[in-house]
Amino acid sequence: MEHEFSTQAVHPGYIEPFASVVQWNRDGHITIWTTTQGIFDVREGTATILGIPESMLKVIAMECGGGFGGKGPNTNPLNPMAAILSKKSGLPVKMVMSRKETFESTCPASATHIRIKMGADKKGRITAAQCYLAYQAGAFPGSPVGAGVQNGLAAYKIDNIEIDGYDVVTNTQKMQSYRAPGQPPATFAVEGVVDELANKLGIDPLEFRLLNAVQEGDRMPNGVQYPRIACVELEEAMKAHPHYNAPIDGPNVGRGISVAARAIGGDGATPHVATISINTNGTITLMTGSNDLSGTRTTVAMQAAEVLGLDVEAVVSTVGDTDSAGWSGVANGSKITYSTGLAAIAAAEEVKKQMSARAALIWEVVTEDIEFNDGIFVSIKNPENSMTFKELAGRLMQTGGPITCTGYSFPTGPGGVIFGGNIVDVEVDPETGKVEILRYTTFTDVGKAVHPSFVEGQAQGSTAQGVGWALHEEYYYTKDGTIANSTFLDYRMPTSLDLPMIDTVIVEVPNPGHPFGLRGRAGEIPIVPVIAAVANAVSNATGVRMTKGPMTPGSILEALEEQTAQS
């Protein structure tokens, strides 16, 4: 079975445009207040452009009004310009992009052209796959084609594969990361052919995927063995869900499913630092250098609190600036809960050691004789000697002074490989080509959900963006190369009127490589299967294989007319 697929460039669609305030002080020090996913990245990039030492720059992150990868490494051109203007004027300078400037000068996700060829035996085992992926890079090399190459086939055990990826430079603005960069288009193509194979063999599409699902010990497309993963558990959860078995009746109605994998990406291998200071009232102050895009101040604080036996309300969690926080990687790849969380755990463990030493000093025993459980320090030799964390914190100044501990993590990649799945029902109007989504259920493999409602919100928002990619959104270029739809009026993103309530299912198979079983990346995997699931649903509703995104009313009518002409 062989098909060719294409998608168009899409914008992350963050509501807040790029904005910066810069002050160049008389002593040569520069302070930048900006919207970003990484303060240390801004410091490095701006210092390089201005030709000054990084030590002369302080970057303070404002609350980020949406990023989704689009406000990641070196994406904001305003900072050096505002700095030079501030130096010239002797005053602080504020610069804000208009919406038109945001669409035209910032970085969308790549357009793609993909060809997939797959074969299976009569028993339903996929025997071979061949993939050709061409991704638009824009004016400079560097599209996320590598992620498409790595992840397109990653949910399937296939002995014979050949994958070619091409980074194609085009006369457009530079392409950039957007939520699970490079992976939704690859999954769209692979899952379309997988559905066709299942139909050809007369096998239920989910049974076909289970038959070929990867498990621990199988190999990724790059040859690396899978650690403990949850592909089978996720697909079994999909099969057992009432949505999959619910009747779907009526003309022009179709159900689609898809499964996706997301391996290490998004600069997963970056250092992260967390610092904990003990306050005399028994609370702790947790400072990190990792920007909070989705509630990570809370999820990181929860992990520190768990180690120290505290309520999360006892943790004052802050994001520092480049002068006060330890160097930490960019907040992309949905890695902060995992990676910065590990740094917070390490800092909390050091706090336990130093606090135990203070308790030992008070009780005149050695540190090894101190036991700590559920926020209480106890002397093993004299069990009547015990103090709560709060009580001991109140005596720090009499036993050697304040305690501040720093934790460091440098994980090789958050959580290994995670999986996501979708079940979606649609109705297609054959007269207009309009698609109405009737029901949507998303399944997310998270290892362990630190904050389940945060995970649900991420899954719903990510799915909504995927629906926009599938049905509405695209950069439309005129013949002279200008963008014709550089406003939110003309660039069609889905609203609440376009979507039903998105049901979420969290699949928990703990990651043995994390103290609490986390895998991370809960904010990105939900978008990966969306284009594929919607395309499979539309294909089943119309009887025509959808291979072009977005599946606008016009493109659907065109596909239907082509089928009529061929028949």
Coordinates of C-alpha atoms in Angstrom, one line a residue:
M1 CA 0.0 0.0 0.0
E2 CA 1.4 3.4 -1.0
H3 CA 0.2 7.0 -0.7
E4 CA 1.7 10.5 -0.9
F5 CA 0.7 13.1 1.7
S6 CA 1.2 16.8 2.2
T7 CA 0.6 19.4 4.8
Q8 CA 1.0 23.2 4.8
A9 CA 2.9 25.6 7.1
V10 CA 1.0 26.5 10.2
H11 CA 1.6 29.1 13.0
P12 CA 1.5 28.2 16.7
G13 CA -1.1 30.9 17.1
Y14 CA -0.1 32.3 20.5
I15 CA -2.3 35.1 21.5
E16 CA 0.5 37.3 22.9
P17 CA 2.8 38.6 20.2
F18 CA 6.5 39.0 20.8
A19 CA 7.2 42.0 23.1
S20 CA 10.3 43.3 24.9
V21 CA 11.4 46.1 27.1
V22 CA 15.1 46.8 27.3
Q23 CA 17.1 49.2 29.4
W24 CA 20.8 49.9 28.6
N25 CA 22.2 51.4 31.8
R26 CA 25.0 53.9 31.9
D27 CA 27.4 51.3 33.4
G28 CA 26.9 49.1 30.4
H29 CA 24.6 46.6 32.0
I30 CA 21.5 45.7 30.1
T31 CA 18.2 44.5 31.5
I32 CA 15.7 42.7 29.3
W33 CA 12.1 42.1 30.2
T34 CA 10.6 39.8 27.6
T35 CA 8.2 37.0 26.7
T36 CA 10.2 33.9 26.1
Q37 CA 10.5 30.1 26.8
G38 CA 14.2 30.4 27.8
I39 CA 15.9 33.3 29.6
F40 CA 19.4 31.9 29.3
D41 CA 18.9 31.4 25.6
V42 CA 17.8 35.0 25.2
R43 CA 20.9 36.2 27.2
E44 CA 23.3 34.1 25.0
G45 CA 21.7 35.1 21.7
T46 CA 21.4 38.8 22.5
A47 CA 25.0 39.0 23.9
T48 CA 26.3 37.4 20.8
I49 CA 24.5 39.8 18.4
L50 CA 25.6 42.9 20.5
G51 CA 29.1 41.6 20.9
I52 CA 29.1 42.0 24.7
P53 CA 29.8 39.5 27.5
E54 CA 26.8 37.5 28.8
S55 CA 27.6 38.9 32.3
M56 CA 26.5 42.3 31.2
L57 CA 23.0 41.1 30.4
K58 CA 20.1 40.3 32.8
V59 CA 17.0 38.7 31.4
I60 CA 13.7 38.7 33.3
A61 CA 10.9 36.5 31.9
M62 CA 7.4 37.9 31.9
E63 CA 4.5 35.5 32.1
C64 CA 4.3 33.9 28.6
G65 CA 1.0 34.4 26.8
G66 CA 1.4 31.2 24.8
G67 CA 4.6 29.8 23.2
F68 CA 4.1 26.2 22.0
G69 CA 7.8 26.1 20.8
G70 CA 7.4 29.4 18.8
K71 CA 9.1 31.4 21.5
G72 CA 12.0 29.1 22.0
P73 CA 15.6 29.4 21.0
N74 CA 16.5 32.7 19.2
T75 CA 13.1 33.4 17.9
N76 CA 12.6 37.0 19.2
P77 CA 14.4 39.6 17.0
L78 CA 13.2 42.5 19.1
N79 CA 15.7 42.2 22.0
P80 CA 18.9 43.4 20.3
M81 CA 17.1 46.1 18.4
A82 CA 15.5 47.5 21.5
A83 CA 18.8 47.3 23.3
I84 CA 20.5 49.4 20.6
L85 CA 17.7 52.0 20.6
S86 CA 17.9 52.2 24.4
K87 CA 21.6 52.8 24.3
K88 CA 21.1 55.6 21.7
S89 CA 18.3 57.2 23.6
G90 CA 19.4 56.7 27.1
L91 CA 15.9 55.5 28.0
P92 CA 14.1 52.2 28.3
V93 CA 12.7 51.1 25.0
K94 CA 9.6 48.9 24.5
M95 CA 8.9 47.1 21.2
V96 CA 5.8 45.0 20.4
M97 CA 5.1 43.1 17.2
S98 CA 1.8 43.6 15.4
R99 CA -0.1 40.5 14.5
K100 CA 0.9 40.9 10.9
E101 CA 4.5 41.1 11.8
T102 CA 4.1 38.1 14.1
F103 CA 2.8 36.0 11.2
E104 CA 5.3 37.3 8.7
S105 CA 8.6 37.4 10.7
T106 CA 8.3 34.7 13.3
C107 CA 8.5 31.0 12.7
P108 CA 5.7 28.6 11.6
A109 CA 5.9 24.8 11.5
S110 CA 7.1 23.2 8.3
A111 CA 5.1 22.4 5.3
T112 CA 5.7 18.7 4.3
H113 CA 5.6 16.3 1.4
I114 CA 5.6 12.6 2.5
R115 CA 5.4 9.3 0.7
I116 CA 4.7 6.1 2.7
K117 CA 4.9 2.5 1.3
M118 CA 4.0 -0.4 3.6
G119 CA 3.4 -4.1 3.3
A120 CA 1.9 -6.8 5.5
D121 CA 1.4 -10.5 5.4
K122 CA -2.0 -12.3 5.4
K123 CA -1.8 -12.6 9.2
G124 CA -1.7 -8.9 9.6
R125 CA 2.0 -8.5 10.5
I126 CA 3.6 -5.4 8.9
T127 CA 6.7 -6.8 7.1
A128 CA 8.3 -3.7 5.6
A129 CA 8.0 0.1 5.4
Q130 CA 9.6 2.7 3.2
C131 CA 9.3 6.4 4.0
Y132 CA 10.3 9.6 2.1
L133 CA 9.9 12.8 4.1
A134 CA 10.6 16.3 2.7
Y135 CA 10.2 19.2 5.2
Q136 CA 10.3 22.9 4.5
A137 CA 13.1 24.6 6.4
G138 CA 12.6 28.2 5.2
A139 CA 15.4 30.5 4.4
F140 CA 18.0 28.6 6.5
P141 CA 18.5 24.9 7.0
G142 CA 17.0 23.3 10.1
S143 CA 13.5 21.8 9.8
P144 CA 12.3 19.2 12.3
V145 CA 12.5 16.4 9.7
G146 CA 14.7 14.4 12.1
A147 CA 11.7 14.1 14.5
G148 CA 9.5 12.9 11.6
V149 CA 12.1 10.3 10.7
Q150 CA 12.5 9.1 14.2
N151 CA 8.8 9.0 15.2
G152 CA 6.6 8.3 12.2
L153 CA 7.0 4.5 12.5
A154 CA 7.9 4.4 16.2
A155 CA 4.6 2.8 17.3
Y156 CA 5.1 -0.3 15.1
K157 CA 7.4 -3.3 15.2
I158 CA 8.7 -3.6 11.6
D159 CA 11.7 -5.7 10.8
N160 CA 12.5 -4.0 7.5
I161 CA 12.4 -0.2 7.2
E162 CA 14.0 2.4 5.0
I163 CA 13.5 6.1 5.8
D164 CA 14.9 9.1 3.9
G165 CA 14.5 12.6 5.3
Y166 CA 15.2 15.8 3.4
D167 CA 15.6 19.3 4.8
V168 CA 14.4 21.6 2.0
V169 CA 15.4 25.3 2.0
T170 CA 12.8 27.6 0.6
N171 CA 12.4 31.3 0.0
T172 CA 10.2 31.9 3.0
Q173 CA 10.6 32.8 6.6
K174 CA 12.6 30.3 8.8
M175 CA 10.5 27.4 10.1
Q176 CA 10.7 26.6 13.8
S177 CA 9.4 24.3 16.5
Y178 CA 5.7 23.9 17.1
R179 CA 4.4 21.5 19.7
A180 CA 6.0 18.1 19.0
P181 CA 7.8 19.5 16.0
G182 CA 7.8 17.5 12.8
Q183 CA 5.8 14.6 14.2
P184 CA 2.1 15.3 13.4
P185 CA 2.7 15.3 9.6
A186 CA 4.7 12.0 9.7
T187 CA 2.0 10.4 11.9
F188 CA -0.7 11.6 9.5
A189 CA 1.0 9.9 6.6
V190 CA 1.9 6.6 8.4
E191 CA -1.5 6.2 10.1
G192 CA -3.3 6.8 6.8
V193 CA -1.5 3.9 5.2
V194 CA -1.9 1.7 8.3
D195 CA -5.7 2.2 8.1
E196 CA -5.7 1.3 4.4
L197 CA -3.7 -1.9 5.2
A198 CA -6.1 -2.9 7.9
N199 CA -9.1 -2.3 5.6
K200 CA -7.5 -4.3 2.8
L201 CA -6.8 -7.2 5.1
G202 CA -10.3 -7.0 6.7
I203 CA -8.8 -6.5 10.2
D204 CA -10.2 -4.2 12.8
P205 CA -8.0 -1.1 12.7
L206 CA -7.2 -1.1 16.4
E207 CA -6.6 -4.9 16.4
F208 CA -4.2 -4.4 13.5
R209 CA -2.3 -1.8 15.5
L210 CA -2.2 -4.0 18.6
L211 CA -0.9 -6.9 16.5
N212 CA 2.0 -4.7 15.4
A213 CA 2.6 -2.6 18.6
V214 CA 6.1 -2.1 19.9
Q215 CA 7.0 -3.4 23.4
E216 CA 9.9 -3.2 25.7
G217 CA 13.0 -4.7 24.0
D218 CA 11.9 -3.9 20.5
R219 CA 13.9 -1.5 18.5
M220 CA 13.1 2.1 17.5
P221 CA 13.6 3.2 13.9
N222 CA 17.1 4.4 14.9
G223 CA 18.0 0.9 16.2
V224 CA 17.9 1.8 19.9
Q225 CA 16.0 -0.7 22.1
Y226 CA 12.8 0.5 23.8
P227 CA 12.9 0.7 27.6
R228 CA 9.6 0.1 29.5
I229 CA 6.9 1.7 27.4
A230 CA 3.2 1.8 27.3
C231 CA 2.2 1.4 23.6
V232 CA 0.2 -1.8 24.2
E233 CA -1.5 -0.4 27.4
L234 CA -2.6 2.7 25.6
E235 CA -4.1 0.8 22.7
E236 CA -5.8 -1.6 25.0
A237 CA -7.3 1.4 26.8
M238 CA -8.6 2.7 23.5
K239 CA -10.1 -0.6 22.7
A240 CA -11.8 -0.9 26.1
H241 CA -13.2 2.7 26.0
P242 CA -17.0 3.1 25.4
H243 CA -16.3 5.5 22.5
Y244 CA -14.6 2.8 20.4
N245 CA -17.6 0.5 20.7
A246 CA -20.4 3.1 20.5
P247 CA -22.6 2.8 17.5
I248 CA -22.0 5.3 14.7
D249 CA -24.9 5.5 12.3
G250 CA -26.1 7.7 9.5
P251 CA -24.9 8.8 6.1
N252 CA -21.6 10.8 5.8
V253 CA -20.5 9.9 9.3
G254 CA -17.2 8.3 10.0
R255 CA -15.0 7.2 12.9
G256 CA -11.2 7.5 12.8
I257 CA -8.5 6.4 15.1
S258 CA -4.7 6.9 15.3
V259 CA -1.8 6.1 17.5
A260 CA 1.4 8.1 17.8
A261 CA 4.8 7.9 19.5
R262 CA 7.0 10.7 20.6
A263 CA 10.6 9.9 21.4
I264 CA 13.3 12.2 22.9
G265 CA 13.4 15.6 21.3
G266 CA 13.1 19.3 22.0
D267 CA 16.6 19.6 23.4
G268 CA 15.8 17.1 26.0
A269 CA 19.4 16.7 27.1
T270 CA 20.0 20.1 28.8
P271 CA 21.0 20.8 32.4
H272 CA 18.5 22.1 34.9
V273 CA 19.1 23.7 38.3
A274 CA 16.8 24.1 41.3
T275 CA 17.6 25.9 44.6
I276 CA 15.7 25.4 47.9
S277 CA 16.0 27.8 50.8
I278 CA 14.5 26.8 54.2
N279 CA 12.4 29.5 55.9
T280 CA 12.2 29.7 59.7
N281 CA 8.4 29.2 59.6
G282 CA 8.8 25.8 58.0
T283 CA 8.1 26.8 54.4
I284 CA 10.6 26.5 51.6
T285 CA 11.5 28.8 48.7
L286 CA 12.1 26.9 45.5
M287 CA 13.8 28.9 42.7
T288 CA 14.4 27.6 39.2
G289 CA 15.5 29.1 35.9
S290 CA 12.9 27.2 33.9
N291 CA 10.1 29.3 32.5
D292 CA 6.6 28.3 33.5
L293 CA 4.4 27.9 30.4
S294 CA 1.8 25.4 31.8
G295 CA 1.8 25.3 35.5
T296 CA 5.3 23.8 36.0
R297 CA 6.0 26.0 39.1
T298 CA 3.3 23.9 40.7
T299 CA 4.3 20.5 39.3
V300 CA 8.0 21.0 40.2
A301 CA 7.0 22.2 43.7
M302 CA 4.8 19.2 44.2
Q303 CA 7.8 16.9 43.7
A304 CA 10.0 18.8 46.2
A305 CA 7.1 18.8 48.7
E306 CA 6.7 15.0 48.3
V307 CA 10.4 14.4 49.2
L308 CA 10.2 16.7 52.2
G309 CA 6.8 15.5 53.5
L310 CA 5.3 19.0 53.1
D311 CA 2.0 20.3 51.7
V312 CA 2.6 21.9 48.4
E313 CA 1.2 25.1 49.9
A314 CA 4.4 25.3 52.0
V315 CA 6.5 25.7 48.9
V316 CA 7.0 29.2 47.5
S317 CA 7.9 28.3 43.9
T318 CA 9.5 31.1 41.7
V319 CA 11.2 31.5 38.4
G320 CA 14.4 33.6 38.8
D321 CA 16.2 35.8 36.3
T322 CA 19.5 35.1 34.7
D323 CA 21.4 36.8 37.6
S324 CA 19.7 34.8 40.4
A325 CA 18.8 31.4 39.0
G326 CA 21.1 28.6 38.0
W327 CA 21.5 27.9 34.3
S328 CA 18.6 25.9 33.0
G329 CA 17.6 24.8 29.5
V330 CA 14.8 26.2 27.4
A331 CA 11.2 25.3 28.4
N332 CA 10.5 23.3 25.3
G333 CA 9.8 19.6 24.6
S334 CA 7.4 19.5 27.6
K335 CA 10.3 18.6 29.7
I336 CA 10.2 20.9 32.7
T337 CA 8.1 18.9 35.0
Y338 CA 10.4 15.9 34.4
S339 CA 13.9 17.6 34.1
T340 CA 13.6 20.5 36.4
G341 CA 11.5 18.2 38.7
L342 CA 14.6 16.0 39.0
A343 CA 16.7 19.0 40.0
A344 CA 14.1 19.9 42.6
I345 CA 14.2 16.3 43.9
A346 CA 18.0 16.4 44.1
A347 CA 17.9 19.7 46.0
A348 CA 15.2 18.4 48.4
E349 CA 17.3 15.3 49.1
E350 CA 20.2 17.5 50.0
V351 CA 17.9 19.5 52.3
K352 CA 17.0 16.3 54.1
K353 CA 20.7 15.5 54.6
Q354 CA 21.6 18.9 56.0
M355 CA 18.4 19.1 58.2
S356 CA 19.2 15.6 59.5
A357 CA 22.7 16.9 60.5
R358 CA 21.1 19.7 62.4
A359 CA 18.8 17.3 64.2
A360 CA 21.7 15.1 65.1
L361 CA 23.5 18.2 66.5
I362 CA 20.6 19.0 68.7
W363 CA 20.2 15.5 70.0
E364 CA 24.0 14.8 70.2
V365 CA 23.9 11.8 67.9
V366 CA 25.5 11.1 64.5
T367 CA 23.6 12.0 61.4
E368 CA 23.2 8.3 60.5
D369 CA 21.1 7.9 63.6
I370 CA 18.5 10.3 62.2
E371 CA 15.5 9.0 60.3
F372 CA 13.1 11.2 58.2
N373 CA 9.6 10.1 57.3
D374 CA 6.5 12.1 56.3
G375 CA 8.0 15.4 57.4
I376 CA 9.2 14.2 60.8
F377 CA 12.8 13.8 62.0
V378 CA 13.3 11.0 64.6
S379 CA 16.3 9.7 66.5
I380 CA 16.6 6.0 65.9
K381 CA 18.4 5.5 69.2
N382 CA 16.0 7.7 71.2
P383 CA 12.6 7.5 69.4
E384 CA 11.2 10.0 71.9
N385 CA 13.3 12.6 70.3
S386 CA 11.4 13.8 67.3
M387 CA 10.7 17.1 65.5
T388 CA 8.6 18.2 62.6
F389 CA 10.2 19.9 59.6
K390 CA 8.6 23.1 60.7
E391 CA 10.0 22.8 64.3
L392 CA 13.5 22.1 63.1
A393 CA 13.3 24.9 60.6
G394 CA 12.6 27.3 63.5
R395 CA 15.9 26.2 65.1
L396 CA 18.2 26.6 62.2
M397 CA 19.6 29.9 63.2
Q398 CA 20.7 28.5 66.6
T399 CA 22.3 25.4 65.0
G400 CA 24.6 26.8 62.4
G401 CA 22.5 29.3 60.3
P402 CA 20.2 29.1 57.3
I403 CA 20.2 26.2 54.8
T404 CA 20.1 26.6 51.1
C405 CA 20.7 23.6 48.8
T406 CA 21.0 23.3 45.0
G407 CA 20.0 20.4 42.9
Y408 CA 21.2 19.6 39.4
S409 CA 19.9 17.3 36.7
F410 CA 21.1 16.5 33.2
P411 CA 18.8 13.8 32.0
T412 CA 19.5 12.2 28.6
G413 CA 15.9 12.6 27.7
P414 CA 12.6 13.0 29.5
G415 CA 10.9 9.7 30.0
G416 CA 12.1 7.9 27.0
V417 CA 9.2 7.3 24.6
I418 CA 5.6 8.1 25.2
F419 CA 2.5 7.3 23.2
G420 CA -0.8 9.0 22.4
G421 CA -4.0 7.9 20.7
N422 CA -7.3 9.4 19.4
I423 CA -10.8 8.3 18.6
V424 CA -12.9 10.8 16.7
D425 CA -16.3 10.8 15.1
V426 CA -17.1 13.3 12.3
E427 CA -19.9 14.2 9.9
V428 CA -19.1 15.5 6.4
D429 CA -21.6 17.6 4.4
P430 CA -21.3 16.2 0.9
E431 CA -22.7 19.4 -0.6
T432 CA -20.3 21.8 1.1
G433 CA -17.4 19.7 2.3
K434 CA -17.7 21.1 5.8
V435 CA -16.6 18.7 8.6
E436 CA -18.3 18.7 12.0
I437 CA -16.6 16.9 14.8
L438 CA -19.2 15.0 16.8
R439 CA -17.2 13.3 19.5
Y440 CA -13.5 13.3 20.5
T441 CA -11.5 11.2 22.9
T442 CA -7.8 11.6 23.5
F443 CA -5.5 9.1 25.3
T444 CA -2.2 10.2 26.8
D445 CA 0.6 8.1 28.1
V446 CA 2.2 10.1 30.9
G447 CA 4.0 7.5 33.1
K448 CA 2.5 9.1 36.2
A449 CA 0.4 12.2 36.3
V450 CA 1.7 14.7 38.9
H451 CA -1.3 17.0 38.5
P452 CA -4.1 15.2 36.5
S453 CA -6.2 18.3 35.8
F454 CA -3.1 20.0 34.3
V455 CA -2.6 16.9 32.1
E456 CA -6.2 17.0 31.0
G457 CA -6.0 20.7 30.1
Q458 CA -2.8 20.2 28.1
A459 CA -4.4 17.3 26.3
Q460 CA -7.5 19.3 25.4
G461 CA -5.6 22.4 24.3
S462 CA -3.1 20.3 22.3
T463 CA -5.9 18.4 20.6
A464 CA -7.7 21.6 19.7
Q465 CA -4.6 22.9 18.0
G466 CA -4.3 19.6 16.1
V467 CA -7.8 20.0 14.9
G468 CA -6.9 23.4 13.5
W469 CA -3.9 21.9 11.7
A470 CA -6.2 19.1 10.3
L471 CA -9.1 21.2 9.1
H472 CA -8.4 24.9 8.9
E473 CA -5.0 26.3 9.3
E474 CA -2.4 27.1 6.6
Y475 CA -0.1 29.8 5.4
Y476 CA -1.5 31.1 2.1
Y477 CA 1.1 32.7 -0.1
T478 CA 0.3 34.8 -3.1
K479 CA 2.1 34.5 -6.4
D480 CA 4.5 37.3 -5.4
G481 CA 5.4 35.4 -2.2
T482 CA 3.5 37.5 0.3
I483 CA 1.3 36.0 3.0
A484 CA -2.4 36.7 2.3
N485 CA -3.8 35.6 5.6
S486 CA -1.6 37.3 8.2
T487 CA -4.4 38.2 10.7
F488 CA -6.5 36.1 13.0
L489 CA -9.5 37.1 10.9
D490 CA -8.1 35.4 7.8
Y491 CA -5.9 32.7 9.5
R492 CA -8.6 30.3 10.6
M493 CA -8.1 28.7 14.0
P494 CA -10.7 26.6 15.7
T495 CA -12.9 28.1 18.5
S496 CA -15.1 26.5 21.1
L497 CA -17.9 26.6 18.4
D498 CA -15.9 24.2 16.3
L499 CA -15.3 21.5 18.9
P500 CA -17.2 19.3 21.2
M501 CA -16.1 18.6 24.8
I502 CA -12.8 16.7 24.3
D503 CA -12.8 13.7 26.6
T504 CA -9.4 12.8 28.1
V505 CA -8.0 9.5 29.3
I506 CA -4.7 9.3 31.2
V507 CA -2.8 6.1 30.8
E508 CA -0.4 5.5 33.7
V509 CA 2.4 3.0 33.3
P510 CA 5.2 4.4 35.7
N511 CA 8.6 5.1 34.2
P512 CA 11.1 3.1 36.2
G513 CA 13.8 5.8 35.5
H514 CA 12.1 8.4 37.6
P515 CA 11.5 8.4 41.4
F516 CA 7.8 9.1 41.0
G517 CA 7.3 7.4 37.6
L518 CA 7.0 10.5 35.5
R519 CA 7.7 10.5 31.7
G520 CA 7.0 14.2 31.0
R521 CA 6.0 15.6 27.6
A522 CA 2.3 15.4 28.5
G523 CA 1.7 18.7 26.6
E524 CA 3.0 17.6 23.2
I525 CA 2.0 14.0 22.5
P526 CA -1.7 14.8 22.3
I527 CA -1.3 16.9 19.1
V528 CA 0.7 14.2 17.3
P529 CA -2.2 11.8 16.4
V530 CA -4.8 14.4 15.6
I531 CA -4.4 15.1 11.9
A532 CA -4.2 11.4 11.3
A533 CA -7.3 10.6 13.4
V534 CA -9.4 13.3 11.8
A535 CA -8.2 12.3 8.3
N536 CA -9.1 8.7 8.9
A537 CA -12.5 9.7 10.1
V538 CA -13.2 11.9 7.1
S539 CA -11.9 9.2 4.8
N540 CA -14.3 6.7 6.4
A541 CA -17.2 9.2 6.2
T542 CA -16.6 10.0 2.5
G543 CA -15.1 6.8 1.1
V544 CA -12.1 8.8 -0.2
R545 CA -8.6 8.7 1.3
M546 CA -7.6 12.1 2.5
T547 CA -4.0 12.9 1.8
K548 CA -3.8 16.7 1.9
G549 CA -3.9 18.9 4.9
P550 CA -5.7 21.0 5.8
M551 CA -8.9 19.2 5.0
T552 CA -10.9 22.4 4.2
P553 CA -14.3 22.2 2.6
G554 CA -12.8 23.0 -0.8
S555 CA -10.1 20.3 -0.6
I556 CA -12.7 17.7 0.5
L557 CA -15.0 18.6 -2.4
E558 CA -12.0 18.4 -4.8
A559 CA -11.2 14.9 -3.5
L560 CA -14.8 13.9 -3.9
E561 CA -15.0 15.3 -7.5
E562 CA -11.7 13.4 -8.4
Q563 CA -13.2 10.2 -7.2
T564 CA -16.4 10.8 -9.2
A565 CA -14.4 11.5 -12.3
Q566 CA -12.3 8.4 -11.9
S567 CA -15.3 6.2 -11.4

